[in-house]
């Protein structure tokens, strides 16, 4: 089970330029400036995409935290509801799917209502209401911003590192969204998390088998794997990722001349299918 990321001395301190602030200073600034903070989570793995340190900072500055379960179209309804109600016990939570246009109107209307002068967080009618959007790379910050603003004001891509440079986006009268490269930093050695949230392309992953194992483990019921790869997983190998990988390789014809399955090729395929959302829970 993954532990939520907490900054350590091993985290790279810069965003790519010696003139830019350290990651967590940028995140801290966004939280300080915001009236409300949206933590964007991947609905397929909300626990993995949550961050303790971020949430601790939000509490430290006495700001309201809202969970955004993004990419909801990649999760079956029953599983999605369980995850929603679990998070709802801690704080406000919204289910979002930009692809299915699900939940964005409700979230937008709720944010507008929070920004009204009658809200306790607004003392003057002309005071700006600021919304911080934070999350791990590739959890869909940009797509959430586009959905809320009802326009594609932020470039969206399935590759990591698309958003560069902090910016303010006016979305409604006195309401502004703070977008930035304030993505939660990942340790360089946290390759499994990097792969699962698609912040590292399959071709650059060193331990392909370990990542593929973790993806397979995300499917306690193997029906989705069977349906997607058109295979039948016998009961006696359901808990054996090695054998499941071999089955997938055989079905896809990823076979070497010696008749052995090309394990690395199969693992890359599984990781790519997961990262692109084709393989769904």
PDB file of C-alpha atoms in Angstrom:
ATOM      1  CA  UNK A   1       0.000   0.000   0.000  1.00  0.00           C
ATOM      2  CA  UNK A   2       1.275   3.434  -0.888  1.00  0.00           C
ATOM      3  CA  UNK A   3       2.080   6.039   1.711  1.00  0.00           C
ATOM      4  CA  UNK A   4       1.018   9.576   0.953  1.00  0.00           C
ATOM      5  CA  UNK A   5       3.934  11.697  -0.159  1.00  0.00           C
ATOM      6  CA  UNK A   6       5.630  13.908   2.424  1.00  0.00           C
ATOM      7  CA  UNK A   7       8.452  16.230   1.392  1.00  0.00           C
ATOM      8  CA  UNK A   8      11.937  15.094   2.257  1.00  0.00           C
ATOM      9  CA  UNK A   9      15.496  16.180   1.610  1.00  0.00           C
ATOM     10  CA  UNK A  10      15.526  13.872  -1.400  1.00  0.00           C
ATOM     11  CA  UNK A  11      12.924  15.918  -3.308  1.00  0.00           C
ATOM     12  CA  UNK A  12      14.379  18.074  -6.096  1.00  0.00           C
ATOM     13  CA  UNK A  13      14.152  21.649  -4.893  1.00  0.00           C
ATOM     14  CA  UNK A  14      13.751  23.471  -8.168  1.00  0.00           C
ATOM     15  CA  UNK A  15      11.043  23.545 -10.812  1.00  0.00           C
ATOM     16  CA  UNK A  16      13.576  23.568 -13.619  1.00  0.00           C
ATOM     17  CA  UNK A  17      15.207  26.960 -13.255  1.00  0.00           C
ATOM     18  CA  UNK A  18      17.492  28.313 -10.587  1.00  0.00           C
ATOM     19  CA  UNK A  19      15.355  31.480 -10.596  1.00  0.00           C
ATOM     20  CA  UNK A  20      12.184  29.626  -9.686  1.00  0.00           C
ATOM     21  CA  UNK A  21      10.969  28.839  -6.194  1.00  0.00           C
ATOM     22  CA  UNK A  22      11.256  25.374  -4.673  1.00  0.00           C
ATOM     23  CA  UNK A  23       8.230  23.154  -5.274  1.00  0.00           C
ATOM     24  CA  UNK A  24       6.781  23.359  -1.796  1.00  0.00           C
ATOM     25  CA  UNK A  25       7.289  27.129  -1.561  1.00  0.00           C
ATOM     26  CA  UNK A  26       5.139  27.505  -4.682  1.00  0.00           C
ATOM     27  CA  UNK A  27       2.475  25.220  -3.226  1.00  0.00           C
ATOM     28  CA  UNK A  28       2.567  27.072   0.091  1.00  0.00           C
ATOM     29  CA  UNK A  29       2.143  30.425  -1.704  1.00  0.00           C
ATOM     30  CA  UNK A  30      -0.853  29.137  -3.642  1.00  0.00           C
ATOM     31  CA  UNK A  31      -2.508  27.867  -0.463  1.00  0.00           C
ATOM     32  CA  UNK A  32      -1.837  31.148   1.363  1.00  0.00           C
ATOM     33  CA  UNK A  33      -3.362  33.190  -1.477  1.00  0.00           C
ATOM     34  CA  UNK A  34      -6.377  30.951  -2.009  1.00  0.00           C
ATOM     35  CA  UNK A  35      -9.712  31.093  -0.233  1.00  0.00           C
ATOM     36  CA  UNK A  36     -10.364  27.486  -1.115  1.00  0.00           C
ATOM     37  CA  UNK A  37      -8.100  24.669  -2.339  1.00  0.00           C
ATOM     38  CA  UNK A  38      -9.129  21.916  -4.743  1.00  0.00           C
ATOM     39  CA  UNK A  39      -7.017  18.768  -4.492  1.00  0.00           C
ATOM     40  CA  UNK A  40      -7.363  16.923  -7.794  1.00  0.00           C
ATOM     41  CA  UNK A  41      -7.306  13.147  -7.369  1.00  0.00           C
ATOM     42  CA  UNK A  42      -7.334  10.320  -9.885  1.00  0.00           C
ATOM     43  CA  UNK A  43     -10.647   8.532  -9.287  1.00  0.00           C
ATOM     44  CA  UNK A  44      -8.987   5.194 -10.114  1.00  0.00           C
ATOM     45  CA  UNK A  45      -6.586   5.529  -7.174  1.00  0.00           C
ATOM     46  CA  UNK A  46      -7.586   8.374  -4.833  1.00  0.00           C
ATOM     47  CA  UNK A  47      -5.445   7.159  -1.924  1.00  0.00           C
ATOM     48  CA  UNK A  48      -2.326   7.060  -4.093  1.00  0.00           C
ATOM     49  CA  UNK A  49      -3.002  10.522  -5.508  1.00  0.00           C
ATOM     50  CA  UNK A  50      -3.710  12.182  -2.138  1.00  0.00           C
ATOM     51  CA  UNK A  51      -0.922  14.038  -0.360  1.00  0.00           C
ATOM     52  CA  UNK A  52      -0.634  14.398   3.417  1.00  0.00           C
ATOM     53  CA  UNK A  53       1.687  17.388   3.324  1.00  0.00           C
ATOM     54  CA  UNK A  54      -0.584  19.368   1.031  1.00  0.00           C
ATOM     55  CA  UNK A  55      -3.587  18.693   3.243  1.00  0.00           C
ATOM     56  CA  UNK A  56      -1.602  19.582   6.351  1.00  0.00           C
ATOM     57  CA  UNK A  57      -0.668  22.958   4.828  1.00  0.00           C
ATOM     58  CA  UNK A  58      -4.308  23.644   3.960  1.00  0.00           C
ATOM     59  CA  UNK A  59      -5.249  23.028   7.593  1.00  0.00           C
ATOM     60  CA  UNK A  60      -2.299  25.096   8.812  1.00  0.00           C
ATOM     61  CA  UNK A  61      -3.553  28.137   6.877  1.00  0.00           C
ATOM     62  CA  UNK A  62      -7.164  27.432   7.876  1.00  0.00           C
ATOM     63  CA  UNK A  63      -8.325  27.114   4.281  1.00  0.00           C
ATOM     64  CA  UNK A  64     -11.134  24.921   3.001  1.00  0.00           C
ATOM     65  CA  UNK A  65     -10.061  21.746   1.210  1.00  0.00           C
ATOM     66  CA  UNK A  66     -12.218  20.184  -1.507  1.00  0.00           C
ATOM     67  CA  UNK A  67     -11.521  16.791  -3.059  1.00  0.00           C
ATOM     68  CA  UNK A  68     -11.991  16.455  -6.810  1.00  0.00           C
ATOM     69  CA  UNK A  69     -12.375  12.859  -7.991  1.00  0.00           C
ATOM     70  CA  UNK A  70     -11.297  13.374 -11.589  1.00  0.00           C
ATOM     71  CA  UNK A  71     -11.346  10.882 -14.504  1.00  0.00           C
ATOM     72  CA  UNK A  72     -14.532   9.390 -13.091  1.00  0.00           C
ATOM     73  CA  UNK A  73     -15.365   7.855 -16.472  1.00  0.00           C
ATOM     74  CA  UNK A  74     -12.524   5.373 -15.910  1.00  0.00           C
ATOM     75  CA  UNK A  75     -14.149   3.813 -12.819  1.00  0.00           C
ATOM     76  CA  UNK A  76     -17.345   1.776 -12.516  1.00  0.00           C
ATOM     77  CA  UNK A  77     -20.220   3.514 -10.745  1.00  0.00           C
ATOM     78  CA  UNK A  78     -20.308   1.292  -7.656  1.00  0.00           C
ATOM     79  CA  UNK A  79     -16.579   1.714  -6.958  1.00  0.00           C
ATOM     80  CA  UNK A  80     -16.809   5.440  -7.654  1.00  0.00           C
ATOM     81  CA  UNK A  81     -19.655   5.916  -5.171  1.00  0.00           C
ATOM     82  CA  UNK A  82     -17.761   4.066  -2.436  1.00  0.00           C
ATOM     83  CA  UNK A  83     -14.744   6.310  -2.921  1.00  0.00           C
ATOM     84  CA  UNK A  84     -16.885   9.430  -3.044  1.00  0.00           C
ATOM     85  CA  UNK A  85     -18.678   8.725   0.255  1.00  0.00           C
ATOM     86  CA  UNK A  86     -15.399   7.788   1.944  1.00  0.00           C
ATOM     87  CA  UNK A  87     -13.856  11.161   1.009  1.00  0.00           C
ATOM     88  CA  UNK A  88     -17.098  13.007   1.744  1.00  0.00           C
ATOM     89  CA  UNK A  89     -16.711  12.063   5.419  1.00  0.00           C
ATOM     90  CA  UNK A  90     -13.556  14.205   5.538  1.00  0.00           C
ATOM     91  CA  UNK A  91     -14.489  17.182   3.375  1.00  0.00           C
ATOM     92  CA  UNK A  92     -16.536  18.353   0.411  1.00  0.00           C
ATOM     93  CA  UNK A  93     -16.011  16.149  -2.610  1.00  0.00           C
ATOM     94  CA  UNK A  94     -17.012  16.362  -6.270  1.00  0.00           C
ATOM     95  CA  UNK A  95     -16.988  13.690  -8.947  1.00  0.00           C
ATOM     96  CA  UNK A  96     -15.711  15.000 -12.278  1.00  0.00           C
ATOM     97  CA  UNK A  97     -15.338  13.625 -15.779  1.00  0.00           C
ATOM     98  CA  UNK A  98     -14.367  16.167 -18.378  1.00  0.00           C
ATOM     99  CA  UNK A  99     -14.803  13.565 -21.101  1.00  0.00           C
ATOM    100  CA  UNK A 100     -18.349  12.715 -20.012  1.00  0.00           C
ATOM    101  CA  UNK A 101     -19.093  16.313 -18.942  1.00  0.00           C
ATOM    102  CA  UNK A 102     -20.012  14.924 -15.534  1.00  0.00           C
ATOM    103  CA  UNK A 103     -20.137  17.010 -12.351  1.00  0.00           C
ATOM    104  CA  UNK A 104     -18.558  20.180 -13.750  1.00  0.00           C
ATOM    105  CA  UNK A 105     -21.749  22.242 -13.708  1.00  0.00           C
ATOM    106  CA  UNK A 106     -22.448  21.288 -10.097  1.00  0.00           C
ATOM    107  CA  UNK A 107     -18.894  22.157  -9.045  1.00  0.00           C
ATOM    108  CA  UNK A 108     -18.939  25.462 -10.934  1.00  0.00           C
ATOM    109  CA  UNK A 109     -22.261  26.517  -9.387  1.00  0.00           C
ATOM    110  CA  UNK A 110     -21.044  25.535  -5.917  1.00  0.00           C
ATOM    111  CA  UNK A 111     -17.863  27.596  -6.312  1.00  0.00           C
ATOM    112  CA  UNK A 112     -19.849  30.608  -7.541  1.00  0.00           C
ATOM    113  CA  UNK A 113     -22.134  30.322  -4.513  1.00  0.00           C
ATOM    114  CA  UNK A 114     -19.090  30.212  -2.216  1.00  0.00           C
ATOM    115  CA  UNK A 115     -17.792  33.419  -3.787  1.00  0.00           C
ATOM    116  CA  UNK A 116     -20.938  35.449  -3.236  1.00  0.00           C
ATOM    117  CA  UNK A 117     -20.612  38.443  -0.857  1.00  0.00           C
ATOM    118  CA  UNK A 118     -22.971  36.742   1.584  1.00  0.00           C
ATOM    119  CA  UNK A 119     -20.361  34.031   2.099  1.00  0.00           C
ATOM    120  CA  UNK A 120     -18.391  34.311   5.340  1.00  0.00           C
ATOM    121  CA  UNK A 121     -15.187  34.142   3.305  1.00  0.00           C
ATOM    122  CA  UNK A 122     -16.046  37.374   1.436  1.00  0.00           C
ATOM    123  CA  UNK A 123     -16.226  40.633   3.348  1.00  0.00           C
ATOM    124  CA  UNK A 124     -16.619  43.079   0.431  1.00  0.00           C
ATOM    125  CA  UNK A 125     -18.496  42.689  -2.798  1.00  0.00           C
ATOM    126  CA  UNK A 126     -15.478  43.618  -4.914  1.00  0.00           C
ATOM    127  CA  UNK A 127     -13.082  41.327  -3.059  1.00  0.00           C
ATOM    128  CA  UNK A 128     -11.645  38.551  -5.204  1.00  0.00           C
ATOM    129  CA  UNK A 129     -12.402  34.934  -4.389  1.00  0.00           C
ATOM    130  CA  UNK A 130      -9.361  32.821  -5.199  1.00  0.00           C
ATOM    131  CA  UNK A 131      -9.363  29.106  -5.918  1.00  0.00           C
ATOM    132  CA  UNK A 132      -6.157  27.075  -5.789  1.00  0.00           C
ATOM    133  CA  UNK A 133      -5.913  23.937  -7.922  1.00  0.00           C
ATOM    134  CA  UNK A 134      -3.281  21.436  -6.788  1.00  0.00           C
ATOM    135  CA  UNK A 135      -2.464  17.793  -7.352  1.00  0.00           C
ATOM    136  CA  UNK A 136       0.067  15.292  -8.571  1.00  0.00           C
ATOM    137  CA  UNK A 137       1.172  15.457 -12.219  1.00  0.00           C
ATOM    138  CA  UNK A 138      -1.377  14.107 -14.701  1.00  0.00           C
ATOM    139  CA  UNK A 139      -4.291  13.912 -12.283  1.00  0.00           C
ATOM    140  CA  UNK A 140      -6.028  16.345 -14.628  1.00  0.00           C
ATOM    141  CA  UNK A 141      -5.592  19.818 -13.119  1.00  0.00           C
ATOM    142  CA  UNK A 142      -5.816  21.513 -16.508  1.00  0.00           C
ATOM    143  CA  UNK A 143      -8.948  19.643 -17.578  1.00  0.00           C
ATOM    144  CA  UNK A 144     -10.634  20.553 -14.270  1.00  0.00           C
ATOM    145  CA  UNK A 145      -9.758  24.218 -14.807  1.00  0.00           C
ATOM    146  CA  UNK A 146     -11.109  24.091 -18.361  1.00  0.00           C
ATOM    147  CA  UNK A 147     -14.323  22.503 -17.123  1.00  0.00           C
ATOM    148  CA  UNK A 148     -14.855  25.080 -14.397  1.00  0.00           C
ATOM    149  CA  UNK A 149     -14.045  28.015 -16.669  1.00  0.00           C
ATOM    150  CA  UNK A 150     -16.238  26.546 -19.476  1.00  0.00           C
ATOM    151  CA  UNK A 151     -13.448  27.220 -21.957  1.00  0.00           C
ATOM    152  CA  UNK A 152     -10.164  25.611 -22.935  1.00  0.00           C
ATOM    153  CA  UNK A 153      -7.942  28.250 -21.402  1.00  0.00           C
ATOM    154  CA  UNK A 154      -5.270  25.796 -20.321  1.00  0.00           C
ATOM    155  CA  UNK A 155      -3.495  23.403 -22.647  1.00  0.00           C
ATOM    156  CA  UNK A 156      -4.434  19.802 -21.856  1.00  0.00           C
ATOM    157  CA  UNK A 157      -2.188  16.856 -22.674  1.00  0.00           C
ATOM    158  CA  UNK A 158      -1.810  13.226 -21.619  1.00  0.00           C
ATOM    159  CA  UNK A 159       1.943  13.752 -21.190  1.00  0.00           C
ATOM    160  CA  UNK A 160       3.521  15.001 -17.995  1.00  0.00           C
ATOM    161  CA  UNK A 161       4.797  18.545 -17.661  1.00  0.00           C
ATOM    162  CA  UNK A 162       2.320  20.306 -19.959  1.00  0.00           C
ATOM    163  CA  UNK A 163       1.525  23.232 -17.647  1.00  0.00           C
ATOM    164  CA  UNK A 164       4.371  25.707 -17.203  1.00  0.00           C
ATOM    165  CA  UNK A 165       4.406  28.975 -15.294  1.00  0.00           C
ATOM    166  CA  UNK A 166       1.990  30.285 -12.692  1.00  0.00           C
ATOM    167  CA  UNK A 167      -1.065  32.084 -14.020  1.00  0.00           C
ATOM    168  CA  UNK A 168      -4.386  33.506 -12.875  1.00  0.00           C
ATOM    169  CA  UNK A 169      -7.552  32.677 -14.765  1.00  0.00           C
ATOM    170  CA  UNK A 170     -10.708  34.780 -14.437  1.00  0.00           C
ATOM    171  CA  UNK A 171     -13.683  32.440 -14.494  1.00  0.00           C
ATOM    172  CA  UNK A 172     -16.569  34.507 -13.125  1.00  0.00           C
ATOM    173  CA  UNK A 173     -16.802  38.155 -12.083  1.00  0.00           C
ATOM    174  CA  UNK A 174     -14.717  38.274  -8.895  1.00  0.00           C
ATOM    175  CA  UNK A 175     -13.593  34.619  -9.067  1.00  0.00           C
ATOM    176  CA  UNK A 176     -10.059  33.634 -10.066  1.00  0.00           C
ATOM    177  CA  UNK A 177      -8.402  30.261 -10.439  1.00  0.00           C
ATOM    178  CA  UNK A 178      -4.740  29.994  -9.546  1.00  0.00           C
ATOM    179  CA  UNK A 179      -3.064  27.603 -11.918  1.00  0.00           C
ATOM    180  CA  UNK A 180       0.644  26.885 -11.762  1.00  0.00           C
ATOM    181  CA  UNK A 181       3.271  24.209 -12.062  1.00  0.00           C
ATOM    182  CA  UNK A 182       2.483  23.721  -8.370  1.00  0.00           C
ATOM    183  CA  UNK A 183       2.069  20.035  -8.945  1.00  0.00           C
ATOM    184  CA  UNK A 184       2.977  17.987  -5.913  1.00  0.00           C
ATOM    185  CA  UNK A 185       6.599  16.874  -6.339  1.00  0.00           C
ATOM    186  CA  UNK A 186       7.482  13.225  -6.639  1.00  0.00           C
ATOM    187  CA  UNK A 187      10.665  11.655  -5.350  1.00  0.00           C
ATOM    188  CA  UNK A 188      12.950  10.469  -8.106  1.00  0.00           C
ATOM    189  CA  UNK A 189      12.899   6.978  -6.598  1.00  0.00           C
ATOM    190  CA  UNK A 190       9.102   6.810  -6.433  1.00  0.00           C
ATOM    191  CA  UNK A 191       8.855   5.167  -9.842  1.00  0.00           C
ATOM    192  CA  UNK A 192       5.685   3.173  -9.184  1.00  0.00           C
ATOM    193  CA  UNK A 193       3.674   6.269  -8.278  1.00  0.00           C
ATOM    194  CA  UNK A 194       5.188   8.165 -11.218  1.00  0.00           C
ATOM    195  CA  UNK A 195       4.064   5.407 -13.550  1.00  0.00           C
ATOM    196  CA  UNK A 196       0.596   4.940 -12.072  1.00  0.00           C
ATOM    197  CA  UNK A 197      -0.299   8.622 -12.331  1.00  0.00           C
ATOM    198  CA  UNK A 198       1.269   8.787 -15.793  1.00  0.00           C
ATOM    199  CA  UNK A 199       3.983  11.280 -14.920  1.00  0.00           C
ATOM    200  CA  UNK A 200       6.592   8.941 -16.384  1.00  0.00           C
ATOM    201  CA  UNK A 201       6.280   7.389 -19.826  1.00  0.00           C
ATOM    202  CA  UNK A 202       6.527   3.561 -20.012  1.00  0.00           C
ATOM    203  CA  UNK A 203       9.692   3.656 -22.114  1.00  0.00           C
ATOM    204  CA  UNK A 204      11.507   5.528 -19.317  1.00  0.00           C
ATOM    205  CA  UNK A 205      10.496   3.170 -16.505  1.00  0.00           C
ATOM    206  CA  UNK A 206      13.301   0.983 -15.185  1.00  0.00           C
ATOM    207  CA  UNK A 207      11.337  -1.644 -13.244  1.00  0.00           C
ATOM    208  CA  UNK A 208       8.579  -2.424 -15.724  1.00  0.00           C
ATOM    209  CA  UNK A 209       7.489  -5.668 -14.093  1.00  0.00           C
ATOM    210  CA  UNK A 210       7.028  -4.107 -10.667  1.00  0.00           C
ATOM    211  CA  UNK A 211       4.823  -1.347 -12.109  1.00  0.00           C
ATOM    212  CA  UNK A 212       2.781  -3.856 -14.144  1.00  0.00           C
ATOM    213  CA  UNK A 213       2.314  -5.950 -10.969  1.00  0.00           C
ATOM    214  CA  UNK A 214       0.911  -2.923  -9.117  1.00  0.00           C
ATOM    215  CA  UNK A 215      -1.522  -2.159 -11.936  1.00  0.00           C
ATOM    216  CA  UNK A 216      -2.779  -5.733 -11.946  1.00  0.00           C
ATOM    217  CA  UNK A 217      -3.208  -5.559  -8.143  1.00  0.00           C
ATOM    218  CA  UNK A 218      -5.549  -2.589  -8.613  1.00  0.00           C
ATOM    219  CA  UNK A 219      -8.020  -5.098 -10.081  1.00  0.00           C
ATOM    220  CA  UNK A 220      -9.145  -7.331  -7.179  1.00  0.00           C
ATOM    221  CA  UNK A 221     -11.818  -8.680  -9.517  1.00  0.00           C
ATOM    222  CA  UNK A 222     -10.055  -9.765 -12.687  1.00  0.00           C
ATOM    223  CA  UNK A 223     -13.118  -9.445 -14.955  1.00  0.00           C
ATOM    224  CA  UNK A 224     -12.011  -6.082 -16.347  1.00  0.00           C
ATOM    225  CA  UNK A 225      -8.599  -7.507 -17.254  1.00  0.00           C
ATOM    226  CA  UNK A 226     -10.212 -10.523 -18.873  1.00  0.00           C
ATOM    227  CA  UNK A 227     -12.637  -8.433 -20.910  1.00  0.00           C
ATOM    228  CA  UNK A 228     -10.019  -5.909 -22.005  1.00  0.00           C
ATOM    229  CA  UNK A 229      -7.330  -8.393 -23.020  1.00  0.00           C
ATOM    230  CA  UNK A 230      -9.772 -11.111 -24.143  1.00  0.00           C
ATOM    231  CA  UNK A 231      -8.232 -13.709 -21.844  1.00  0.00           C
ATOM    232  CA  UNK A 232      -9.482 -16.136 -19.214  1.00  0.00           C
ATOM    233  CA  UNK A 233      -7.616 -16.014 -15.896  1.00  0.00           C
ATOM    234  CA  UNK A 234      -7.878 -19.332 -14.005  1.00  0.00           C
ATOM    235  CA  UNK A 235      -8.703 -19.052 -10.317  1.00  0.00           C
ATOM    236  CA  UNK A 236      -5.379 -20.561  -9.280  1.00  0.00           C
ATOM    237  CA  UNK A 237      -3.358 -17.721 -10.873  1.00  0.00           C
ATOM    238  CA  UNK A 238      -5.570 -14.726  -9.970  1.00  0.00           C
ATOM    239  CA  UNK A 239      -3.002 -13.661  -7.357  1.00  0.00           C
ATOM    240  CA  UNK A 240      -0.021 -14.333  -9.606  1.00  0.00           C
ATOM    241  CA  UNK A 241       0.806 -11.252 -11.738  1.00  0.00           C
ATOM    242  CA  UNK A 242       3.643 -13.135 -13.492  1.00  0.00           C
ATOM    243  CA  UNK A 243       1.240 -15.687 -14.931  1.00  0.00           C
ATOM    244  CA  UNK A 244      -1.325 -13.030 -15.869  1.00  0.00           C
ATOM    245  CA  UNK A 245       1.368 -11.088 -17.739  1.00  0.00           C
ATOM    246  CA  UNK A 246       2.295 -14.269 -19.629  1.00  0.00           C
ATOM    247  CA  UNK A 247      -1.370 -14.845 -20.561  1.00  0.00           C
ATOM    248  CA  UNK A 248      -1.652 -11.310 -21.918  1.00  0.00           C
ATOM    249  CA  UNK A 249       1.602 -11.699 -23.851  1.00  0.00           C
ATOM    250  CA  UNK A 250       0.465 -14.971 -25.402  1.00  0.00           C
ATOM    251  CA  UNK A 251      -2.878 -13.463 -26.405  1.00  0.00           C
ATOM    252  CA  UNK A 252      -1.194 -10.467 -28.027  1.00  0.00           C
ATOM    253  CA  UNK A 253       1.421 -12.580 -29.731  1.00  0.00           C
ATOM    254  CA  UNK A 254       4.336 -10.954 -27.933  1.00  0.00           C
ATOM    255  CA  UNK A 255       6.501 -14.026 -28.323  1.00  0.00           C
ATOM    256  CA  UNK A 256      10.253 -14.329 -28.901  1.00  0.00           C
ATOM    257  CA  UNK A 257      11.760 -16.736 -31.414  1.00  0.00           C
ATOM    258  CA  UNK A 258      12.457 -19.198 -28.601  1.00  0.00           C
ATOM    259  CA  UNK A 259       8.727 -19.294 -27.790  1.00  0.00           C
ATOM    260  CA  UNK A 260       9.092 -17.188 -24.635  1.00  0.00           C
ATOM    261  CA  UNK A 261       6.842 -14.234 -23.843  1.00  0.00           C
ATOM    262  CA  UNK A 262       8.465 -10.796 -24.263  1.00  0.00           C
ATOM    263  CA  UNK A 263       7.795  -9.732 -20.678  1.00  0.00           C
ATOM    264  CA  UNK A 264       9.071  -6.153 -21.010  1.00  0.00           C
ATOM    265  CA  UNK A 265       6.941  -5.568 -24.084  1.00  0.00           C
ATOM    266  CA  UNK A 266       3.834  -6.878 -22.305  1.00  0.00           C
ATOM    267  CA  UNK A 267       4.550  -4.701 -19.242  1.00  0.00           C
ATOM    268  CA  UNK A 268       4.969  -1.596 -21.403  1.00  0.00           C
ATOM    269  CA  UNK A 269       1.632  -2.386 -23.059  1.00  0.00           C
ATOM    270  CA  UNK A 270      -0.139  -2.814 -19.702  1.00  0.00           C
ATOM    271  CA  UNK A 271       1.333   0.433 -18.360  1.00  0.00           C
ATOM    272  CA  UNK A 272       0.431   2.324 -21.533  1.00  0.00           C
ATOM    273  CA  UNK A 273      -3.130   0.931 -21.485  1.00  0.00           C
ATOM    274  CA  UNK A 274      -3.462   2.077 -17.864  1.00  0.00           C
ATOM    275  CA  UNK A 275      -1.953   5.526 -18.389  1.00  0.00           C
ATOM    276  CA  UNK A 276      -4.121   6.294 -21.418  1.00  0.00           C
ATOM    277  CA  UNK A 277      -7.293   5.150 -19.673  1.00  0.00           C
ATOM    278  CA  UNK A 278      -8.074   2.299 -22.025  1.00  0.00           C
ATOM    279  CA  UNK A 279      -7.682  -0.205 -19.182  1.00  0.00           C
ATOM    280  CA  UNK A 280     -10.408   0.658 -16.687  1.00  0.00           C
ATOM    281  CA  UNK A 281     -11.324  -0.556 -13.216  1.00  0.00           C
TER     282      UNK A 281
END
